[in-house]
mmCIF file of C-alpha atoms and ligand atoms in Angstrom:
data_model
loop_
_atom_site.group_PDB
_atom_site.id
_atom_site.type_symbol
_atom_site.label_atom_id
_atom_site.label_comp_id
_atom_site.label_asym_id
_atom_site.label_seq_id
_atom_site.Cartn_x
_atom_site.Cartn_y
_atom_site.Cartn_z
ATOM 1 C CA MET A 1 18.226 67.498 -69.993
ATOM 2 C CA THR A 2 17.952 69.945 -72.932
ATOM 3 C CA SER A 3 16.429 73.315 -72.233
ATOM 4 C CA LYS A 4 13.578 72.448 -74.669
ATOM 5 C CA SER A 5 12.483 69.399 -72.683
ATOM 6 C CA HIS A 6 12.963 71.390 -69.486
ATOM 7 C CA TRP A 7 10.378 73.928 -70.707
ATOM 8 C CA LYS A 8 8.057 71.120 -71.811
ATOM 9 C CA LEU A 9 8.162 69.613 -68.306
ATOM 10 C CA LEU A 10 7.494 73.004 -66.730
ATOM 11 C CA ALA A 11 4.530 73.612 -69.051
ATOM 12 C CA LEU A 12 3.109 70.178 -68.181
ATOM 13 C CA ALA A 13 3.439 70.895 -64.458
ATOM 14 C CA LEU A 14 1.700 74.251 -64.960
ATOM 15 C CA VAL A 15 -1.201 72.632 -66.830
ATOM 16 C CA LEU A 16 -1.509 70.089 -64.004
ATOM 17 C CA VAL A 17 -1.688 72.838 -61.358
ATOM 18 C CA VAL A 18 -4.301 74.779 -63.388
ATOM 19 C CA VAL A 19 -6.452 71.647 -63.788
ATOM 20 C CA MET A 20 -6.209 70.887 -60.045
ATOM 21 C CA VAL A 21 -7.166 74.444 -59.061
ATOM 22 C CA TRP A 22 -10.042 74.458 -61.572
ATOM 23 C CA TYR A 23 -11.312 71.106 -60.236
ATOM 24 C CA SER A 24 -11.279 72.187 -56.641
ATOM 25 C CA ILE A 25 -13.023 75.501 -57.487
ATOM 26 C CA SER A 26 -15.642 73.793 -59.638
ATOM 27 C CA ARG A 27 -16.458 71.408 -56.758
ATOM 28 C CA GLU A 28 -16.511 74.403 -54.430
ATOM 29 C CA ASP A 29 -14.652 72.419 -51.864
ATOM 30 C CA SER A 30 -14.645 75.394 -49.528
ATOM 31 C CA PHE A 31 -18.118 74.201 -48.506
ATOM 32 C CA TYR A 32 -16.969 70.672 -47.976
ATOM 33 C CA PHE A 33 -16.641 69.887 -44.317
ATOM 34 C CA PRO A 34 -14.182 67.034 -43.734
ATOM 35 C CA VAL A 35 -15.866 64.262 -41.826
ATOM 36 C CA SER A 36 -14.170 63.188 -38.629
ATOM 37 C CA GLU A 37 -14.713 60.016 -36.677
ATOM 38 C CA LYS A 38 -15.223 62.015 -33.469
ATOM 39 C CA LYS A 39 -18.586 63.562 -32.648
ATOM 40 C CA GLU A 40 -18.694 67.298 -33.451
ATOM 41 C CA PRO A 41 -18.860 69.428 -30.300
ATOM 42 C CA CYS A 42 -22.452 70.483 -29.744
ATOM 43 C CA PHE A 43 -23.373 73.814 -28.127
ATOM 44 C CA GLN A 44 -26.838 74.095 -26.669
ATOM 45 C CA GLY A 45 -28.828 76.897 -28.309
ATOM 46 C CA GLU A 46 -26.337 77.393 -31.168
ATOM 47 C CA ALA A 47 -28.788 76.626 -33.996
ATOM 48 C CA GLU A 48 -31.346 78.826 -32.249
ATOM 49 C CA ARG A 49 -28.908 81.750 -32.289
ATOM 50 C CA GLN A 50 -28.242 81.208 -35.977
ATOM 51 C CA ALA A 51 -31.934 80.749 -36.780
ATOM 52 C CA SER A 52 -32.834 84.022 -35.101
ATOM 53 C CA LYS A 53 -30.404 85.839 -37.431
ATOM 54 C CA ILE A 54 -32.136 84.357 -40.470
ATOM 55 C CA PHE A 55 -35.752 84.029 -39.385
ATOM 56 C CA GLY A 56 -36.110 86.597 -36.597
ATOM 57 C CA ASN A 57 -36.521 86.202 -32.875
ATOM 58 C CA HIS A 58 -40.052 84.923 -32.649
ATOM 59 C CA SER A 59 -39.980 81.864 -34.882
ATOM 60 C CA ARG A 60 -38.951 79.706 -31.894
ATOM 61 C CA GLU A 61 -42.307 80.362 -30.264
ATOM 62 C CA GLN A 62 -44.080 78.357 -32.933
ATOM 63 C CA PRO A 63 -44.857 74.682 -32.280
ATOM 64 C CA ILE A 64 -43.037 72.330 -34.651
ATOM 65 C CA PHE A 65 -46.147 70.188 -35.126
ATOM 66 C CA LEU A 66 -49.773 71.328 -35.257
ATOM 67 C CA GLN A 67 -51.738 70.676 -32.076
ATOM 68 C CA LEU A 68 -55.428 69.896 -31.581
ATOM 69 C CA LYS A 69 -55.804 72.447 -28.778
ATOM 70 C CA ASP A 70 -54.945 75.294 -31.148
ATOM 71 C CA TYR A 71 -57.846 74.394 -33.417
ATOM 72 C CA PHE A 72 -60.351 72.966 -30.934
ATOM 73 C CA TRP A 73 -60.286 75.115 -27.812
ATOM 74 C CA VAL A 74 -58.674 78.199 -29.264
ATOM 75 C CA LYS A 75 -59.387 78.926 -32.904
ATOM 76 C CA THR A 76 -55.919 79.847 -34.114
ATOM 77 C CA PRO A 77 -56.436 82.161 -37.076
ATOM 78 C CA SER A 78 -54.073 81.728 -39.983
ATOM 79 C CA ALA A 79 -53.362 84.498 -42.449
ATOM 80 C CA TYR A 80 -52.529 82.171 -45.331
ATOM 81 C CA GLU A 81 -53.897 79.156 -47.110
ATOM 82 C CA LEU A 82 -51.883 75.968 -47.591
ATOM 83 C CA PRO A 83 -48.991 75.413 -48.017
ATOM 84 C CA PHE A 84 -48.081 78.568 -46.040
ATOM 85 C CA GLY A 85 -50.902 78.468 -43.481
ATOM 86 C CA THR A 86 -54.085 76.597 -42.565
ATOM 87 C CA LYS A 87 -56.719 79.188 -43.548
ATOM 88 C CA GLY A 88 -59.802 77.460 -44.981
ATOM 89 C CA SER A 89 -58.664 73.932 -44.046
ATOM 90 C CA GLU A 90 -59.497 74.111 -40.333
ATOM 91 C CA ASP A 91 -62.372 71.595 -40.275
ATOM 92 C CA LEU A 92 -60.436 68.904 -42.088
ATOM 93 C CA LEU A 93 -57.379 69.614 -39.967
ATOM 94 C CA LEU A 94 -59.398 69.329 -36.766
ATOM 95 C CA ARG A 95 -60.431 65.789 -37.724
ATOM 96 C CA VAL A 96 -56.817 64.857 -38.540
ATOM 97 C CA LEU A 97 -55.436 66.307 -35.316
ATOM 98 C CA ALA A 98 -58.037 64.378 -33.322
ATOM 99 C CA ILE A 99 -56.512 61.083 -34.500
ATOM 100 C CA THR A 100 -52.794 61.986 -34.569
ATOM 101 C CA SER A 101 -50.311 63.314 -32.045
ATOM 102 C CA TYR A 102 -48.094 66.385 -31.808
ATOM 103 C CA SER A 103 -45.525 65.532 -29.152
ATOM 104 C CA ILE A 104 -41.776 65.544 -29.687
ATOM 105 C CA PRO A 105 -40.622 62.061 -28.621
ATOM 106 C CA GLU A 106 -38.904 61.704 -25.247
ATOM 107 C CA SER A 107 -35.808 60.314 -27.018
ATOM 108 C CA ILE A 108 -35.305 63.752 -28.628
ATOM 109 C CA GLN A 109 -36.765 65.838 -25.806
ATOM 110 C CA SER A 110 -34.365 64.389 -23.235
ATOM 111 C CA LEU A 111 -31.167 65.118 -25.207
ATOM 112 C CA GLU A 112 -28.900 67.731 -23.671
ATOM 113 C CA CYS A 113 -27.758 68.812 -27.098
ATOM 114 C CA ARG A 114 -29.516 67.744 -30.288
ATOM 115 C CA ARG A 115 -27.171 66.837 -33.123
ATOM 116 C CA CYS A 116 -29.149 66.619 -36.342
ATOM 117 C CA VAL A 117 -28.387 65.774 -39.944
ATOM 118 C CA VAL A 118 -30.700 66.536 -42.852
ATOM 119 C CA VAL A 119 -30.159 64.027 -45.643
ATOM 120 C CA GLY A 120 -31.088 65.441 -49.044
ATOM 121 C CA ASN A 121 -31.856 63.066 -51.915
ATOM 122 C CA GLY A 122 -29.029 64.312 -54.122
ATOM 123 C CA HIS A 123 -26.786 62.188 -56.296
ATOM 124 C CA ARG A 124 -23.675 63.345 -54.460
ATOM 125 C CA LEU A 125 -24.438 60.822 -51.716
ATOM 126 C CA LYS A 126 -23.760 57.967 -54.131
ATOM 127 C CA ASN A 127 -20.489 56.213 -53.220
ATOM 128 C CA SER A 128 -20.010 58.706 -50.377
ATOM 129 C CA SER A 129 -19.611 55.969 -47.697
ATOM 130 C CA LEU A 130 -21.268 58.395 -45.265
ATOM 131 C CA GLY A 131 -23.714 55.836 -43.850
ATOM 132 C CA GLY A 132 -21.809 55.221 -40.610
ATOM 133 C CA VAL A 133 -21.307 58.945 -40.035
ATOM 134 C CA ILE A 134 -25.008 59.716 -40.660
ATOM 135 C CA ASN A 135 -26.148 56.985 -38.251
ATOM 136 C CA LYS A 136 -24.194 58.650 -35.397
ATOM 137 C CA TYR A 137 -26.372 61.790 -35.312
ATOM 138 C CA ASP A 138 -29.108 61.936 -32.663
ATOM 139 C CA VAL A 139 -31.690 62.963 -35.222
ATOM 140 C CA VAL A 140 -31.576 61.891 -38.870
ATOM 141 C CA ILE A 141 -34.090 63.728 -41.054
ATOM 142 C CA ARG A 142 -34.962 62.185 -44.431
ATOM 143 C CA LEU A 143 -37.194 63.280 -47.252
ATOM 144 C CA ASN A 144 -40.024 61.862 -49.308
ATOM 145 C CA ASN A 145 -39.603 58.309 -50.575
ATOM 146 C CA ALA A 146 -35.798 58.300 -50.435
ATOM 147 C CA PRO A 147 -34.744 54.699 -49.782
ATOM 148 C CA VAL A 148 -32.292 53.395 -47.213
ATOM 149 C CA ALA A 149 -32.574 49.656 -47.980
ATOM 150 C CA GLY A 150 -29.658 48.767 -50.217
ATOM 151 C CA TYR A 151 -28.018 52.195 -49.742
ATOM 152 C CA GLU A 152 -27.030 51.889 -46.048
ATOM 153 C CA GLY A 153 -23.305 52.339 -46.747
ATOM 154 C CA ASP A 154 -23.861 55.742 -48.333
ATOM 155 C CA VAL A 155 -26.903 57.121 -46.476
ATOM 156 C CA GLY A 156 -27.152 55.122 -43.228
ATOM 157 C CA SER A 157 -30.156 53.266 -41.904
ATOM 158 C CA LYS A 158 -31.405 55.463 -39.073
ATOM 159 C CA THR A 159 -34.429 57.653 -39.766
ATOM 160 C CA THR A 160 -35.712 59.734 -36.876
ATOM 161 C CA ILE A 161 -37.966 62.023 -38.899
ATOM 162 C CA ARG A 162 -39.212 61.719 -42.466
ATOM 163 C CA LEU A 163 -41.005 64.597 -44.179
ATOM 164 C CA PHE A 164 -43.480 63.577 -46.869
ATOM 165 C CA TYR A 165 -46.674 64.539 -48.700
ATOM 166 C CA PRO A 166 -49.190 62.044 -50.159
ATOM 167 C CA GLU A 167 -47.578 61.973 -53.606
ATOM 168 C CA SER A 168 -44.131 61.377 -52.103
ATOM 169 C CA ALA A 169 -45.126 58.721 -49.547
ATOM 170 C CA HIS A 170 -43.339 55.412 -49.938
ATOM 171 C CA PHE A 171 -45.907 52.692 -50.667
ATOM 172 C CA ASP A 172 -44.348 50.460 -48.010
ATOM 173 C CA PRO A 173 -43.300 52.795 -45.176
ATOM 174 C CA LYS A 174 -42.143 49.882 -43.013
ATOM 175 C CA ILE A 175 -39.246 49.002 -45.372
ATOM 176 C CA GLU A 176 -37.614 52.419 -45.469
ATOM 177 C CA ASN A 177 -38.223 53.602 -41.896
ATOM 178 C CA ASN A 178 -37.572 52.444 -38.337
ATOM 179 C CA PRO A 179 -40.529 51.394 -36.138
ATOM 180 C CA ASP A 180 -40.303 54.686 -34.229
ATOM 181 C CA THR A 181 -39.667 57.037 -37.191
ATOM 182 C CA LEU A 182 -41.844 60.150 -37.034
ATOM 183 C CA LEU A 183 -43.686 60.499 -40.346
ATOM 184 C CA VAL A 184 -44.292 64.202 -40.724
ATOM 185 C CA LEU A 185 -46.915 65.283 -43.230
ATOM 186 C CA VAL A 186 -46.166 68.463 -45.160
ATOM 187 C CA ALA A 187 -49.563 69.603 -46.403
ATOM 188 C CA PHE A 188 -49.720 71.504 -49.685
ATOM 189 C CA LYS A 189 -53.490 71.345 -50.241
ATOM 190 C CA ALA A 190 -56.651 70.446 -48.296
ATOM 191 C CA MET A 191 -56.746 67.056 -50.061
ATOM 192 C CA ASP A 192 -53.524 66.133 -48.272
ATOM 193 C CA PHE A 193 -55.338 66.339 -44.916
ATOM 194 C CA HIS A 194 -58.238 64.408 -46.417
ATOM 195 C CA TRP A 195 -55.866 61.669 -47.622
ATOM 196 C CA ILE A 196 -54.278 61.102 -44.205
ATOM 197 C CA GLU A 197 -57.719 61.103 -42.545
ATOM 198 C CA THR A 198 -59.061 58.419 -44.913
ATOM 199 C CA ILE A 199 -55.932 56.309 -44.415
ATOM 200 C CA LEU A 200 -55.882 56.516 -40.626
ATOM 201 C CA SER A 201 -59.646 56.199 -40.097
ATOM 202 C CA ASP A 202 -60.080 53.695 -42.923
ATOM 203 C CA LYS A 203 -62.671 55.872 -44.639
ATOM 204 C CA LYS A 204 -63.514 55.748 -48.350
ATOM 205 C CA ARG A 205 -60.423 56.795 -50.320
ATOM 206 C CA VAL A 206 -60.586 59.597 -52.873
ATOM 207 C CA ARG A 207 -58.452 59.146 -55.974
ATOM 208 C CA LYS A 208 -58.891 62.557 -57.580
ATOM 209 C CA GLY A 209 -57.099 65.759 -56.620
ATOM 210 C CA PHE A 210 -53.519 64.481 -56.557
ATOM 211 C CA TRP A 211 -50.845 65.085 -59.160
ATOM 212 C CA LYS A 212 -49.604 61.518 -58.678
ATOM 213 C CA GLN A 213 -51.490 58.568 -57.191
ATOM 214 C CA PRO A 214 -50.669 58.313 -53.464
ATOM 215 C CA PRO A 215 -50.921 55.013 -51.549
ATOM 216 C CA LEU A 216 -54.504 53.894 -50.849
ATOM 217 C CA ILE A 217 -53.418 51.441 -48.163
ATOM 218 C CA TRP A 218 -50.618 52.658 -45.921
ATOM 219 C CA ASP A 219 -49.457 50.475 -43.066
ATOM 220 C CA VAL A 220 -48.499 52.985 -40.347
ATOM 221 C CA ASN A 221 -49.217 53.521 -36.679
ATOM 222 C CA PRO A 222 -51.162 56.817 -36.199
ATOM 223 C CA LYS A 223 -48.868 57.489 -33.202
ATOM 224 C CA GLN A 224 -45.990 57.933 -35.691
ATOM 225 C CA ILE A 225 -47.766 60.666 -37.676
ATOM 226 C CA ARG A 226 -47.263 64.388 -37.133
ATOM 227 C CA ILE A 227 -48.496 67.411 -39.107
ATOM 228 C CA LEU A 228 -45.784 69.968 -39.796
ATOM 229 C CA ASN A 229 -46.668 73.521 -38.825
ATOM 230 C CA PRO A 230 -46.991 75.368 -42.204
ATOM 231 C CA PHE A 231 -45.339 78.341 -40.521
ATOM 232 C CA PHE A 232 -41.984 76.728 -41.418
ATOM 233 C CA MET A 233 -42.956 76.641 -45.092
ATOM 234 C CA GLU A 234 -43.903 80.316 -44.822
ATOM 235 C CA ILE A 235 -40.592 81.415 -43.299
ATOM 236 C CA ALA A 236 -38.530 79.240 -45.648
ATOM 237 C CA ALA A 237 -40.320 80.873 -48.593
ATOM 238 C CA ASP A 238 -40.153 84.387 -47.183
ATOM 239 C CA LYS A 239 -36.832 84.589 -45.333
ATOM 240 C CA LEU A 240 -34.715 82.179 -47.387
ATOM 241 C CA LEU A 241 -36.112 82.662 -50.887
ATOM 242 C CA SER A 242 -37.960 86.029 -50.679
ATOM 243 C CA LEU A 243 -40.958 84.445 -52.393
ATOM 244 C CA PRO A 244 -44.356 86.153 -52.322
ATOM 245 C CA ILE A 245 -46.639 84.274 -49.926
ATOM 246 C CA GLN A 246 -49.888 85.227 -51.664
ATOM 247 C CA GLN A 247 -49.641 83.860 -55.213
ATOM 248 C CA PRO A 248 -52.480 83.792 -57.722
ATOM 249 C CA ARG A 249 -50.732 81.210 -59.947
ATOM 250 C CA LYS A 250 -51.956 77.592 -60.170
ATOM 251 C CA ILE A 251 -48.459 76.222 -59.617
ATOM 252 C CA LYS A 252 -47.214 78.127 -56.619
ATOM 253 C CA GLN A 253 -43.536 78.880 -56.165
ATOM 254 C CA LYS A 254 -42.439 77.097 -53.019
ATOM 255 C CA PRO A 255 -39.341 75.831 -51.221
ATOM 256 C CA THR A 256 -38.226 72.264 -51.822
ATOM 257 C CA THR A 257 -38.905 69.782 -49.050
ATOM 258 C CA GLY A 258 -35.162 69.736 -48.338
ATOM 259 C CA LEU A 259 -34.962 73.476 -47.727
ATOM 260 C CA LEU A 260 -38.047 73.162 -45.537
ATOM 261 C CA ALA A 261 -36.326 70.374 -43.573
ATOM 262 C CA ILE A 262 -33.253 72.565 -42.966
ATOM 263 C CA THR A 263 -35.580 75.313 -41.708
ATOM 264 C CA LEU A 264 -37.262 72.822 -39.401
ATOM 265 C CA ALA A 265 -33.904 71.482 -38.147
ATOM 266 C CA LEU A 266 -32.718 74.988 -37.283
ATOM 267 C CA HIS A 267 -35.741 75.226 -34.977
ATOM 268 C CA LEU A 268 -35.622 71.725 -33.493
ATOM 269 C CA CYS A 269 -31.895 71.087 -33.112
ATOM 270 C CA ASP A 270 -28.764 72.566 -31.524
ATOM 271 C CA LEU A 271 -26.403 71.508 -34.313
ATOM 272 C CA VAL A 272 -27.439 71.111 -37.964
ATOM 273 C CA HIS A 273 -25.414 69.286 -40.602
ATOM 274 C CA ILE A 274 -26.586 68.542 -44.117
ATOM 275 C CA ALA A 275 -25.638 65.958 -46.749
ATOM 276 C CA GLY A 276 -26.825 65.192 -50.282
ATOM 277 C CA PHE A 277 -27.855 68.737 -51.201
ATOM 278 C CA GLY A 278 -27.087 70.394 -54.540
ATOM 279 C CA TYR A 279 -28.436 70.091 -58.073
ATOM 280 C CA PRO A 280 -26.437 69.923 -61.306
ATOM 281 C CA ASP A 281 -26.116 73.117 -63.363
ATOM 282 C CA ALA A 282 -29.089 73.806 -65.647
ATOM 283 C CA TYR A 283 -27.055 72.999 -68.783
ATOM 284 C CA ASN A 284 -26.119 69.600 -67.373
ATOM 285 C CA LYS A 285 -29.125 67.854 -68.883
ATOM 286 C CA LYS A 286 -27.933 64.257 -68.539
ATOM 287 C CA GLN A 287 -26.776 64.291 -64.919
ATOM 288 C CA THR A 288 -29.009 62.165 -62.709
ATOM 289 C CA ILE A 289 -30.223 64.076 -59.624
ATOM 290 C CA HIS A 290 -30.942 61.327 -57.083
ATOM 291 C CA TYR A 291 -28.686 58.801 -55.366
ATOM 292 C CA TYR A 292 -31.259 56.077 -55.966
ATOM 293 C CA GLU A 293 -32.828 56.557 -59.410
ATOM 294 C CA GLN A 294 -32.018 57.820 -62.876
ATOM 295 C CA ILE A 295 -33.943 61.036 -63.404
ATOM 296 C CA THR A 296 -32.720 64.460 -64.457
ATOM 297 C CA LEU A 297 -33.558 68.098 -63.730
ATOM 298 C CA LYS A 298 -36.169 67.894 -66.497
ATOM 299 C CA SER A 299 -38.470 65.973 -64.114
ATOM 300 C CA MET A 300 -38.706 69.082 -61.929
ATOM 301 C CA ALA A 301 -39.769 71.410 -64.739
ATOM 302 C CA GLY A 302 -43.307 72.101 -63.468
ATOM 303 C CA SER A 303 -42.659 71.782 -59.774
ATOM 304 C CA GLY A 304 -42.524 75.424 -58.689
ATOM 305 C CA HIS A 305 -38.955 75.272 -57.384
ATOM 306 C CA ASN A 306 -36.093 77.610 -58.140
ATOM 307 C CA VAL A 307 -33.054 75.461 -57.456
ATOM 308 C CA SER A 308 -30.489 78.166 -58.226
ATOM 309 C CA GLN A 309 -32.162 80.501 -55.730
ATOM 310 C CA GLU A 310 -32.125 77.671 -53.177
ATOM 311 C CA ALA A 311 -28.411 77.111 -53.789
ATOM 312 C CA VAL A 312 -27.806 80.783 -52.938
ATOM 313 C CA ALA A 313 -29.815 80.380 -49.709
ATOM 314 C CA ILE A 314 -27.931 77.223 -48.707
ATOM 315 C CA LYS A 315 -24.555 78.831 -49.457
ATOM 316 C CA ARG A 316 -25.526 81.749 -47.262
ATOM 317 C CA MET A 317 -26.344 79.397 -44.376
ATOM 318 C CA LEU A 318 -23.056 77.541 -44.918
ATOM 319 C CA GLU A 319 -21.063 80.776 -45.007
ATOM 320 C CA MET A 320 -22.571 82.090 -41.794
ATOM 321 C CA GLY A 321 -21.987 78.725 -40.110
ATOM 322 C CA ALA A 322 -25.667 78.045 -39.429
ATOM 323 C CA VAL A 323 -25.271 74.626 -41.054
ATOM 324 C CA LYS A 324 -22.318 72.457 -42.082
ATOM 325 C CA ASN A 325 -22.128 70.223 -45.123
ATOM 326 C CA LEU A 326 -20.940 66.607 -45.153
ATOM 327 C CA THR A 327 -20.931 66.427 -48.944
ATOM 328 C CA TYR A 328 -19.597 69.072 -51.360
ATOM 329 C CA PHE A 329 -21.622 72.058 -52.508
HETATM 330 C C1 NCC B 1 -40.787 64.828 -60.178
HETATM 331 C C2 NCC B 1 -41.001 65.529 -58.874
HETATM 332 O O1 NCC B 1 -42.089 65.869 -58.510
HETATM 333 N N1 NCC B 1 -39.948 65.745 -58.142
HETATM 334 C C3 NCC B 1 -40.014 66.399 -56.839
HETATM 335 C C4 NCC B 1 -39.720 65.369 -55.773
HETATM 336 C C5 NCC B 1 -40.775 64.227 -55.767
HETATM 337 O O2 NCC B 1 -42.045 64.745 -55.548
HETATM 338 C C6 NCC B 1 -40.431 63.241 -54.648
HETATM 339 O O3 NCC B 1 -39.130 62.755 -54.806
HETATM 340 C C7 NCC B 1 -41.405 62.071 -54.643
HETATM 341 O O4 NCC B 1 -41.276 61.270 -55.751
HETATM 342 O O5 NCC B 1 -39.721 65.981 -54.478
HETATM 343 C C8 NCC B 1 -38.851 67.100 -54.282
HETATM 344 O O6 NCC B 1 -37.509 66.703 -53.972
HETATM 345 P P1 NCC B 1 -36.748 65.273 -53.978
HETATM 346 O O7 NCC B 1 -37.560 64.230 -53.341
HETATM 347 O O8 NCC B 1 -36.273 65.041 -55.360
HETATM 348 O O9 NCC B 1 -35.496 65.566 -53.078
HETATM 349 C C9 NCC B 1 -35.625 65.872 -51.694
HETATM 350 C C10 NCC B 1 -34.800 67.107 -51.378
HETATM 351 O O10 NCC B 1 -33.425 66.857 -51.560
HETATM 352 C C11 NCC B 1 -32.781 68.022 -52.056
HETATM 353 N N2 NCC B 1 -32.065 67.670 -53.297
HETATM 354 C C12 NCC B 1 -32.453 66.638 -54.069
HETATM 355 C C13 NCC B 1 -31.729 66.304 -55.197
HETATM 356 C C14 NCC B 1 -30.589 67.043 -55.513
HETATM 357 N N3 NCC B 1 -29.818 66.740 -56.575
HETATM 358 N N4 NCC B 1 -30.225 68.066 -54.739
HETATM 359 C C15 NCC B 1 -30.944 68.399 -53.648
HETATM 360 O O11 NCC B 1 -30.579 69.364 -52.959
HETATM 361 C C16 NCC B 1 -33.857 69.078 -52.270
HETATM 362 O O12 NCC B 1 -33.836 69.999 -51.207
HETATM 363 C C17 NCC B 1 -35.144 68.275 -52.258
HETATM 364 O O13 NCC B 1 -36.229 68.929 -51.689
HETATM 365 C C18 NCC B 1 -39.337 67.848 -53.025
HETATM 366 O O14 NCC B 1 -40.288 67.383 -52.397
HETATM 367 O O15 NCC B 1 -38.717 68.873 -52.721
HETATM 368 C C19 NCC B 1 -38.828 68.096 -55.434
HETATM 369 C C20 NCC B 1 -38.967 67.496 -56.807
HETATM 370 O O16 NCC B 1 -39.391 68.501 -57.724
HETATM 371 C C1 LIG B 2 -43.764 66.662 -60.815
HETATM 372 C C2 LIG B 2 -44.405 68.001 -60.662
HETATM 373 O O1 LIG B 2 -43.989 68.967 -61.248
HETATM 374 N N1 LIG B 2 -45.440 68.061 -59.871
HETATM 375 C C3 LIG B 2 -46.216 69.263 -59.719
HETATM 376 C C4 LIG B 2 -46.306 69.584 -58.275
HETATM 377 O O2 LIG B 2 -45.002 69.844 -57.773
HETATM 378 C C5 LIG B 2 -44.624 69.087 -56.628
HETATM 379 O O3 LIG B 2 -45.486 69.415 -55.561
HETATM 380 C C6 LIG B 2 -45.168 68.732 -54.370
HETATM 381 C C7 LIG B 2 -46.245 68.978 -53.375
HETATM 382 O O4 LIG B 2 -47.408 68.281 -53.753
HETATM 383 C C8 LIG B 2 -43.798 69.190 -53.884
HETATM 384 O O5 LIG B 2 -43.756 70.564 -53.649
HETATM 385 C C9 LIG B 2 -42.791 68.817 -54.963
HETATM 386 O O6 LIG B 2 -41.535 69.300 -54.555
HETATM 387 C C10 LIG B 2 -43.174 69.432 -56.300
HETATM 388 O O7 LIG B 2 -42.324 68.875 -57.284
HETATM 389 C C11 LIG B 2 -47.179 70.814 -58.144
HETATM 390 O O8 LIG B 2 -47.316 71.183 -56.808
HETATM 391 C C12 LIG B 2 -48.542 70.481 -58.741
HETATM 392 C C13 LIG B 2 -49.483 71.677 -58.666
HETATM 393 O O9 LIG B 2 -50.706 71.315 -59.168
HETATM 394 O O10 LIG B 2 -48.359 70.174 -60.114
HETATM 395 C C14 LIG B 2 -47.600 69.000 -60.289
HETATM 396 O O11 LIG B 2 -47.527 68.722 -61.655
#
């Protein structure tokens, strides 16, 4: 081989190495947690220890779901209005709590160690083949109207808990959930309580007051419904994103439902893994954001979320080991 072609080969090899290093850095594979077939060891109280570092020691004292007794017998005062508290919505809430439940199901309660996975709606789940892995967790938390039917290979089919608000409720909840899935309402405004009351008590529906038409007929068992304690929205906003809780603006800055779900999981579970989190960069205008539909970051323009700030918060939780990621971040 001539020395000229020798140098050419060396240069080619160098370019290859640079491209490989760049690719792995750009995918930030350091936050990719290789999936193993074996169940991850689970240590009781581990998530609690991590959560106390982020949220303080007393957040564990809060009930996960709102309870009738706290509004009926004792009038629990709340410092904030929805979505960070229940101030001003007590009467409506009282009627909703009278027809729903607050218990954590025995199937979760009885677990020695609760292994949970929070499944975000992100595009990086597409072709991930993570369905089987996701189904093995004790508790699978899903968000909004994210489908499972037709996507089982990538996202699994088990749904233990689904967080939703009226505008994000799937019109046919039976298709995308299991018969015992807990449907957990995240209330952002008083109308959200009103909506669930009219649905469950079959009262006259109100169409106004929503930013998108929610279902008017919703075939669910009231025993499946829970109301998320807005305290978790408050601490996600305050401790993870340093957002002001009292905001005069019409469109309030608030955590995404996914960040809220991670906050909830750190209080409910012993081990918390996440999958399907992460948005494209702001300049990436054509990249679709969901694993199930073709929409871009533009759709989130007026939604009150700061996705780059959320990425910082998630990276912090990954770095400290509070959560582990099944997809890349
Ligand atoms: C148009 C619009 O309103 N989009 C909002 C949608 C929409 O309302 C529902 O999908 C119902 O249709 O809901 C949101 O979020 P969305 O339902 O898109 O996604 C659920 C959660 O997954 C995480 N996610 C999603 C996509 C992505 N590329 N990376 C991610 O990390 C986020 O944590 C996100 O919360 C929401 O509720 O937070 C936030 C979105 O702003
Ligand atoms: C599509 C959009 O921008 N909608 C906003 C709505 O934002 C969404 O609110 C949801 C709660 O209802 C949830 O937080 C979701 O993640 C947001 O994308 C604003 O809250 C609403 C305020 O009036 O304005 C809608 O246009």
